[in-house]
Every structure is written in C-alpha cells, then in structure tokens.
PDB file of C-alpha atoms in Angstrom:
ATOM      1  CA  UNK A   1      22.679  -3.785  -6.876  1.00 46.00           C
ATOM      2  CA  UNK A   2      19.176  -3.422  -5.467  1.00 58.00           C
ATOM      3  CA  UNK A   3      16.644  -1.915  -7.839  1.00 65.00           C
ATOM      4  CA  UNK A   4      12.976  -1.073  -7.809  1.00 73.00           C
ATOM      5  CA  UNK A   5      12.882  -0.463 -11.560  1.00 87.00           C
ATOM      6  CA  UNK A   6       9.384  -1.612 -12.577  1.00 90.00           C
ATOM      7  CA  UNK A   7      10.607  -3.351 -15.726  1.00 93.00           C
ATOM      8  CA  UNK A   8      13.203  -5.354 -13.828  1.00 94.00           C
ATOM      9  CA  UNK A   9      10.707  -6.232 -11.086  1.00 95.00           C
ATOM     10  CA  UNK A  10       8.207  -7.380 -13.745  1.00 95.00           C
ATOM     11  CA  UNK A  11      10.858  -9.534 -15.378  1.00 96.00           C
ATOM     12  CA  UNK A  12      11.684 -11.158 -12.052  1.00 97.00           C
ATOM     13  CA  UNK A  13       8.004 -11.764 -11.276  1.00 96.00           C
ATOM     14  CA  UNK A  14       7.498 -13.425 -14.661  1.00 96.00           C
ATOM     15  CA  UNK A  15      10.560 -15.599 -14.043  1.00 97.00           C
ATOM     16  CA  UNK A  16       9.302 -16.479 -10.546  1.00 96.00           C
ATOM     17  CA  UNK A  17       6.021 -17.576 -12.125  1.00 95.00           C
ATOM     18  CA  UNK A  18       8.168 -20.153 -13.954  1.00 96.00           C
ATOM     19  CA  UNK A  19       9.684 -21.184 -10.584  1.00 95.00           C
ATOM     20  CA  UNK A  20      13.024 -19.435 -11.191  1.00 96.00           C
ATOM     21  CA  UNK A  21      14.753 -19.440  -7.784  1.00 96.00           C
ATOM     22  CA  UNK A  22      17.517 -17.099  -8.930  1.00 97.00           C
ATOM     23  CA  UNK A  23      14.963 -14.453  -9.948  1.00 96.00           C
ATOM     24  CA  UNK A  24      13.239 -14.921  -6.591  1.00 96.00           C
ATOM     25  CA  UNK A  25      16.523 -14.313  -4.754  1.00 96.00           C
ATOM     26  CA  UNK A  26      17.124 -11.167  -6.825  1.00 96.00           C
ATOM     27  CA  UNK A  27      13.612  -9.859  -6.199  1.00 96.00           C
ATOM     28  CA  UNK A  28      14.017 -10.528  -2.489  1.00 96.00           C
ATOM     29  CA  UNK A  29      17.373  -8.746  -2.309  1.00 95.00           C
ATOM     30  CA  UNK A  30      16.019  -5.747  -4.208  1.00 95.00           C
ATOM     31  CA  UNK A  31      12.733  -5.281  -2.355  1.00 95.00           C
ATOM     32  CA  UNK A  32      12.892  -6.935   1.078  1.00 94.00           C
ATOM     33  CA  UNK A  33      14.444  -3.980   2.945  1.00 93.00           C
ATOM     34  CA  UNK A  34      11.772  -1.569   1.741  1.00 92.00           C
ATOM     35  CA  UNK A  35       8.936  -4.052   2.225  1.00 93.00           C
ATOM     36  CA  UNK A  36      10.200  -4.861   5.717  1.00 93.00           C
ATOM     37  CA  UNK A  37      10.153  -1.148   6.565  1.00 89.00           C
ATOM     38  CA  UNK A  38       6.567  -0.953   5.393  1.00 86.00           C
ATOM     39  CA  UNK A  39       5.541  -4.015   7.456  1.00 88.00           C
ATOM     40  CA  UNK A  40       7.284  -2.524  10.476  1.00 86.00           C
ATOM     41  CA  UNK A  41       5.277   0.701  10.096  1.00 84.00           C
ATOM     42  CA  UNK A  42       2.052  -1.288  10.332  1.00 80.00           C
ATOM     43  CA  UNK A  43       3.074  -3.817  12.979  1.00 80.00           C
ATOM     44  CA  UNK A  44       5.543  -1.799  15.090  1.00 80.00           C
ATOM     45  CA  UNK A  45       7.298  -4.945  16.361  1.00 85.00           C
ATOM     46  CA  UNK A  46      10.375  -6.172  14.496  1.00 90.00           C
ATOM     47  CA  UNK A  47       9.776  -9.900  15.018  1.00 91.00           C
ATOM     48  CA  UNK A  48       6.179  -9.684  13.815  1.00 89.00           C
ATOM     49  CA  UNK A  49       7.226  -7.588  10.804  1.00 90.00           C
ATOM     50  CA  UNK A  50       9.858 -10.228   9.959  1.00 94.00           C
ATOM     51  CA  UNK A  51       7.150 -12.912  10.109  1.00 93.00           C
ATOM     52  CA  UNK A  52       4.898 -10.829   7.851  1.00 93.00           C
ATOM     53  CA  UNK A  53       7.716 -10.356   5.366  1.00 95.00           C
ATOM     54  CA  UNK A  54       8.572 -14.068   5.323  1.00 95.00           C
ATOM     55  CA  UNK A  55       4.940 -15.098   4.821  1.00 94.00           C
ATOM     56  CA  UNK A  56       4.556 -12.411   2.144  1.00 94.00           C
ATOM     57  CA  UNK A  57       7.466 -13.767   0.142  1.00 96.00           C
ATOM     58  CA  UNK A  58       6.021 -17.282   0.350  1.00 95.00           C
ATOM     59  CA  UNK A  59       2.820 -15.795  -1.051  1.00 93.00           C
ATOM     60  CA  UNK A  60       4.783 -13.944  -3.761  1.00 95.00           C
ATOM     61  CA  UNK A  61       6.505 -17.206  -4.776  1.00 95.00           C
ATOM     62  CA  UNK A  62       3.160 -19.015  -4.947  1.00 93.00           C
ATOM     63  CA  UNK A  63       1.183 -16.287  -6.713  1.00 92.00           C
ATOM     64  CA  UNK A  64       3.690 -14.612  -9.053  1.00 93.00           C
ATOM     65  CA  UNK A  65       1.817 -16.084 -12.031  1.00 91.00           C
ATOM     66  CA  UNK A  66      -1.238 -14.052 -10.985  1.00 89.00           C
ATOM     67  CA  UNK A  67       0.613 -10.734 -11.280  1.00 89.00           C
ATOM     68  CA  UNK A  68      -0.773  -8.580 -14.100  1.00 86.00           C
ATOM     69  CA  UNK A  69       1.306  -5.586 -15.106  1.00 83.00           C
ATOM     70  CA  UNK A  70      -1.757  -3.740 -16.390  1.00 80.00           C
ATOM     71  CA  UNK A  71      -3.427  -3.865 -12.989  1.00 80.00           C
ATOM     72  CA  UNK A  72      -0.646  -2.514 -10.748  1.00 81.00           C
ATOM     73  CA  UNK A  73       2.992  -1.552 -10.753  1.00 88.00           C
ATOM     74  CA  UNK A  74       5.147  -4.383  -9.379  1.00 91.00           C
ATOM     75  CA  UNK A  75       6.093  -2.553  -6.170  1.00 90.00           C
ATOM     76  CA  UNK A  76       2.446  -1.649  -5.574  1.00 87.00           C
ATOM     77  CA  UNK A  77       1.473  -5.326  -5.964  1.00 90.00           C
ATOM     78  CA  UNK A  78       4.249  -6.466  -3.632  1.00 93.00           C
ATOM     79  CA  UNK A  79       3.336  -3.815  -1.069  1.00 89.00           C
ATOM     80  CA  UNK A  80      -0.326  -4.866  -1.157  1.00 86.00           C
ATOM     81  CA  UNK A  81       0.696  -8.451  -0.357  1.00 90.00           C
ATOM     82  CA  UNK A  82       2.785  -7.260   2.598  1.00 91.00           C
ATOM     83  CA  UNK A  83      -0.010  -4.966   3.793  1.00 87.00           C
ATOM     84  CA  UNK A  84      -2.590  -7.752   3.664  1.00 83.00           C
ATOM     85  CA  UNK A  85      -0.275 -10.148   5.478  1.00 88.00           C
ATOM     86  CA  UNK A  86       0.478  -7.547   8.154  1.00 85.00           C
ATOM     87  CA  UNK A  87      -3.229  -6.996   8.741  1.00 81.00           C
ATOM     88  CA  UNK A  88      -3.770 -10.769   8.875  1.00 82.00           C
ATOM     89  CA  UNK A  89      -1.164 -10.976  11.635  1.00 82.00           C
ATOM     90  CA  UNK A  90      -2.822  -8.121  13.513  1.00 78.00           C
ATOM     91  CA  UNK A  91      -6.160  -9.941  13.305  1.00 73.00           C
ATOM     92  CA  UNK A  92      -4.552 -13.202  14.472  1.00 75.00           C
ATOM     93  CA  UNK A  93      -3.143 -11.416  17.510  1.00 63.00           C
ATOM     94  CA  UNK A  94      -6.512  -9.855  18.342  1.00 51.00           C
ATOM     95  CA  UNK A  95      -9.498 -11.537  16.629  1.00 48.00           C
ATOM     96  CA  UNK A  96     -11.810  -8.804  17.910  1.00 43.00           C
ATOM     97  CA  UNK A  97      -9.795  -6.160  16.064  1.00 39.00           C
ATOM     98  CA  UNK A  98     -11.783  -4.524  13.279  1.00 39.00           C
ATOM     99  CA  UNK A  99      -9.675  -3.177  10.438  1.00 40.00           C
ATOM    100  CA  UNK A 100     -11.471  -1.159   7.822  1.00 40.00           C
ATOM    101  CA  UNK A 101     -10.395  -1.257   4.223  1.00 40.00           C
ATOM    102  CA  UNK A 102      -8.520   2.012   4.464  1.00 44.00           C
ATOM    103  CA  UNK A 103      -6.797   1.568   7.804  1.00 42.00           C
ATOM    104  CA  UNK A 104      -3.052   1.807   7.610  1.00 44.00           C
ATOM    105  CA  UNK A 105      -3.160   3.901   4.457  1.00 45.00           C
ATOM    106  CA  UNK A 106      -1.632   6.875   6.270  1.00 43.00           C
ATOM    107  CA  UNK A 107       1.118   7.712   3.895  1.00 45.00           C
ATOM    108  CA  UNK A 108       0.925   4.305   2.193  1.00 48.00           C
ATOM    109  CA  UNK A 109       0.546   5.758  -1.262  1.00 50.00           C
ATOM    110  CA  UNK A 110       3.329   8.253  -0.639  1.00 46.00           C
ATOM    111  CA  UNK A 111       5.501   5.419   0.653  1.00 48.00           C
ATOM    112  CA  UNK A 112       4.753   3.199  -2.356  1.00 48.00           C
ATOM    113  CA  UNK A 113       5.561   6.089  -4.663  1.00 49.00           C
ATOM    114  CA  UNK A 114       8.826   6.667  -2.801  1.00 48.00           C
ATOM    115  CA  UNK A 115       9.679   2.960  -2.893  1.00 47.00           C
ATOM    116  CA  UNK A 116       9.093   2.866  -6.656  1.00 47.00           C
ATOM    117  CA  UNK A 117      11.311   5.883  -7.229  1.00 48.00           C
ATOM    118  CA  UNK A 118      14.554   5.046  -8.955  1.00 46.00           C
ATOM    119  CA  UNK A 119      15.806   8.608  -8.486  1.00 46.00           C
ATOM    120  CA  UNK A 120      16.310   8.744  -4.735  1.00 44.00           C
ATOM    121  CA  UNK A 121      18.374   6.431  -2.566  1.00 42.00           C
ATOM    122  CA  UNK A 122      16.171   4.189  -0.402  1.00 44.00           C
ATOM    123  CA  UNK A 123      16.921   6.042   2.840  1.00 43.00           C
ATOM    124  CA  UNK A 124      16.069   9.409   1.359  1.00 40.00           C
ATOM    125  CA  UNK A 125      13.103   8.058  -0.591  1.00 37.00           C
ATOM    126  CA  UNK A 126      11.220   7.324   2.623  1.00 40.00           C
ATOM    127  CA  UNK A 127      11.715  10.800   4.093  1.00 38.00           C
ATOM    128  CA  UNK A 128       8.387  12.483   3.485  1.00 41.00           C
ATOM    129  CA  UNK A 129       7.951  16.171   3.031  1.00 45.00           C
ATOM    130  CA  UNK A 130       6.083  18.126   5.680  1.00 56.00           C
ATOM    131  CA  UNK A 131       3.149  18.508   3.298  1.00 63.00           C
ATOM    132  CA  UNK A 132       2.912  14.761   2.714  1.00 64.00           C
ATOM    133  CA  UNK A 133       3.025  14.095   6.453  1.00 67.00           C
ATOM    134  CA  UNK A 134       0.334  16.721   7.072  1.00 74.00           C
ATOM    135  CA  UNK A 135      -1.846  15.199   4.355  1.00 76.00           C
ATOM    136  CA  UNK A 136      -1.280  11.747   5.793  1.00 73.00           C
ATOM    137  CA  UNK A 137      -2.363  12.889   9.273  1.00 79.00           C
ATOM    138  CA  UNK A 138      -5.456  14.555   7.886  1.00 85.00           C
ATOM    139  CA  UNK A 139      -6.348  11.474   5.837  1.00 80.00           C
ATOM    140  CA  UNK A 140      -6.112   9.390   9.009  1.00 79.00           C
ATOM    141  CA  UNK A 141      -8.869  11.472  10.542  1.00 84.00           C
ATOM    142  CA  UNK A 142     -11.346  10.548   7.812  1.00 84.00           C
ATOM    143  CA  UNK A 143     -13.584   7.519   8.132  1.00 82.00           C
ATOM    144  CA  UNK A 144     -12.112   4.438   6.475  1.00 79.00           C
ATOM    145  CA  UNK A 145     -14.374   4.158   3.442  1.00 81.00           C
ATOM    146  CA  UNK A 146     -14.316   7.918   2.864  1.00 85.00           C
ATOM    147  CA  UNK A 147     -10.507   7.822   2.944  1.00 84.00           C
ATOM    148  CA  UNK A 148     -10.513   4.863   0.571  1.00 83.00           C
ATOM    149  CA  UNK A 149     -12.851   6.627  -1.882  1.00 86.00           C
ATOM    150  CA  UNK A 150     -10.577   9.686  -1.956  1.00 86.00           C
ATOM    151  CA  UNK A 151      -7.459   7.538  -2.328  1.00 80.00           C
ATOM    152  CA  UNK A 152      -8.957   5.637  -5.256  1.00 81.00           C
ATOM    153  CA  UNK A 153     -10.095   8.830  -6.956  1.00 83.00           C
ATOM    154  CA  UNK A 154      -6.986  10.944  -6.479  1.00 76.00           C
ATOM    155  CA  UNK A 155      -4.070   8.573  -5.939  1.00 69.00           C
ATOM    156  CA  UNK A 156      -5.217   5.889  -8.372  1.00 71.00           C
ATOM    157  CA  UNK A 157      -6.858   8.360 -10.782  1.00 74.00           C
ATOM    158  CA  UNK A 158     -10.196   6.529 -10.917  1.00 81.00           C
ATOM    159  CA  UNK A 159     -13.400   8.265 -11.969  1.00 88.00           C
ATOM    160  CA  UNK A 160     -16.288   8.524  -9.512  1.00 91.00           C
ATOM    161  CA  UNK A 161     -18.110   5.730 -11.331  1.00 91.00           C
ATOM    162  CA  UNK A 162     -15.003   3.515 -11.207  1.00 89.00           C
ATOM    163  CA  UNK A 163     -14.672   4.193  -7.470  1.00 87.00           C
ATOM    164  CA  UNK A 164     -18.363   3.341  -7.008  1.00 88.00           C
ATOM    165  CA  UNK A 165     -17.880   0.080  -8.896  1.00 88.00           C
ATOM    166  CA  UNK A 166     -14.742  -0.816  -6.933  1.00 84.00           C
ATOM    167  CA  UNK A 167     -16.426  -0.085  -3.566  1.00 82.00           C
ATOM    168  CA  UNK A 168     -19.769  -1.553  -4.685  1.00 86.00           C
ATOM    169  CA  UNK A 169     -21.616   1.621  -3.680  1.00 87.00           C
ATOM    170  CA  UNK A 170     -24.040   3.972  -5.437  1.00 92.00           C
ATOM    171  CA  UNK A 171     -22.268   6.704  -7.388  1.00 92.00           C
ATOM    172  CA  UNK A 172     -24.152   9.420  -5.480  1.00 92.00           C
ATOM    173  CA  UNK A 173     -22.786   8.092  -2.193  1.00 92.00           C
ATOM    174  CA  UNK A 174     -19.249   8.077  -3.553  1.00 92.00           C
ATOM    175  CA  UNK A 175     -19.558  11.634  -4.883  1.00 93.00           C
ATOM    176  CA  UNK A 176     -20.886  12.837  -1.520  1.00 93.00           C
ATOM    177  CA  UNK A 177     -18.127  11.063   0.429  1.00 91.00           C
ATOM    178  CA  UNK A 178     -15.418  12.477  -1.816  1.00 92.00           C
ATOM    179  CA  UNK A 179     -16.845  16.024  -1.724  1.00 92.00           C
ATOM    180  CA  UNK A 180     -17.236  15.969   2.081  1.00 91.00           C
ATOM    181  CA  UNK A 181     -13.883  14.263   2.559  1.00 90.00           C
ATOM    182  CA  UNK A 182     -12.080  16.863   0.471  1.00 90.00           C
ATOM    183  CA  UNK A 183     -13.748  19.632   2.463  1.00 91.00           C
ATOM    184  CA  UNK A 184     -12.600  17.996   5.718  1.00 90.00           C
ATOM    185  CA  UNK A 185      -9.074  17.648   4.317  1.00 88.00           C
ATOM    186  CA  UNK A 186      -9.066  21.320   3.303  1.00 88.00           C
ATOM    187  CA  UNK A 187     -10.106  22.342   6.810  1.00 90.00           C
ATOM    188  CA  UNK A 188      -7.574  20.017   8.420  1.00 88.00           C
ATOM    189  CA  UNK A 189      -4.714  21.195   6.236  1.00 83.00           C
ATOM    190  CA  UNK A 190      -5.757  24.767   6.979  1.00 82.00           C
ATOM    191  CA  UNK A 191      -5.284  24.119  10.684  1.00 73.00           C
ATOM    192  CA  UNK A 192      -8.909  23.676  11.659  1.00 58.00           C
ATOM    193  CA  UNK A 193      -9.953  20.546  13.547  1.00 53.00           C
ATOM    194  CA  UNK A 194     -12.116  18.093  11.646  1.00 50.00           C
TER     195      UNK A 194
END
C-alpha cells in the first residue's frame, strides 16, 4: 500500500542511503504518482514530466545520505528535488528562460501539505479549496523574491531575521517586502487588482 507517512518515508530514505534497492522500490511506489503530478504541473508535457521524475529518482538514489530529517519533511525534500529537476529541464529547453527563486510556487506549499497528508486519499488530497486557489493566484501576482519571503515567513514559520539570512538580504528589506506583499495579498483576495 502506498504511504506518505513521514516516518516510513524517512526509514526508506535511510535504507536507500545504505543502497537498499528494496527500500528504493517501496519509496518509488509510494511517492512517484504524486511527484509525477507535481512535475506535470510545472512542465505541462507528460513526456518531459516523466523525464524529470526519472532523473529525480536517480538523484534521490544518489543523495539519500544527504537527507536530514531536521531540515525538511521527507515529502518536502523529495518535492524540492523534483521541482529543481523540472526547472532544470525548462532551462535546458530554453536557455534564455529566467526562473526566479519563487516561480512555480503557486500552490506548491498547499500541494506539498496535501501530498504529506495521510488522512485524505491521494486524489482528494490534491483538490484545493477555493480559498487556497485564490491565495495561490494572488501569490503568483507578487514578484518572485517577495513571494519567496512571504512563503518562508508564513508557510515555513521563519522569523524575519531567519528569512533575511536565508535570502541573504538586509532585515529591513525583508520586513518591507513582507509588509507590502501582505497588503497586496489582502487587496487581491478582497477582489481588488494588484
């Protein structure tokens, strides 16, 4: 049975770090459908999403020893690998394409949260509420680094100083971006254009 239970995923990742092929097969069976859906959202084309997923799992096999449970939930770590690989493929297809650090985050955190949920079946877990979709659309309208600062502060529960450290920016800049970004989100969610 497929599972996204964090403890089970951690156990498989630790076993994969020891080159356990059986654990790798179990991790793949449990997570590949959801990770493929995520890659497909970014890439839009099935064959390219399949390539991203395959390359991601090669990366997972090779870097499982680097996974640190204290840094990210297993599904979050796996999703980040898929996201990075998907963006790499987009850049390969169009070298002139500029992707900012926050691009593609529309609903990403909601999706990761849904993928990590053990309560809902996978099909239902990816059905977002109207509020989440509205928030996602409004977040898309923010500039990339502003969106990233808000995501780090509110979705990852980082303090302003931690966000500033992570983004390598002055704390005053981060506070301003978050304050202005939240105001733009409020206006957007209220129906006003931003």
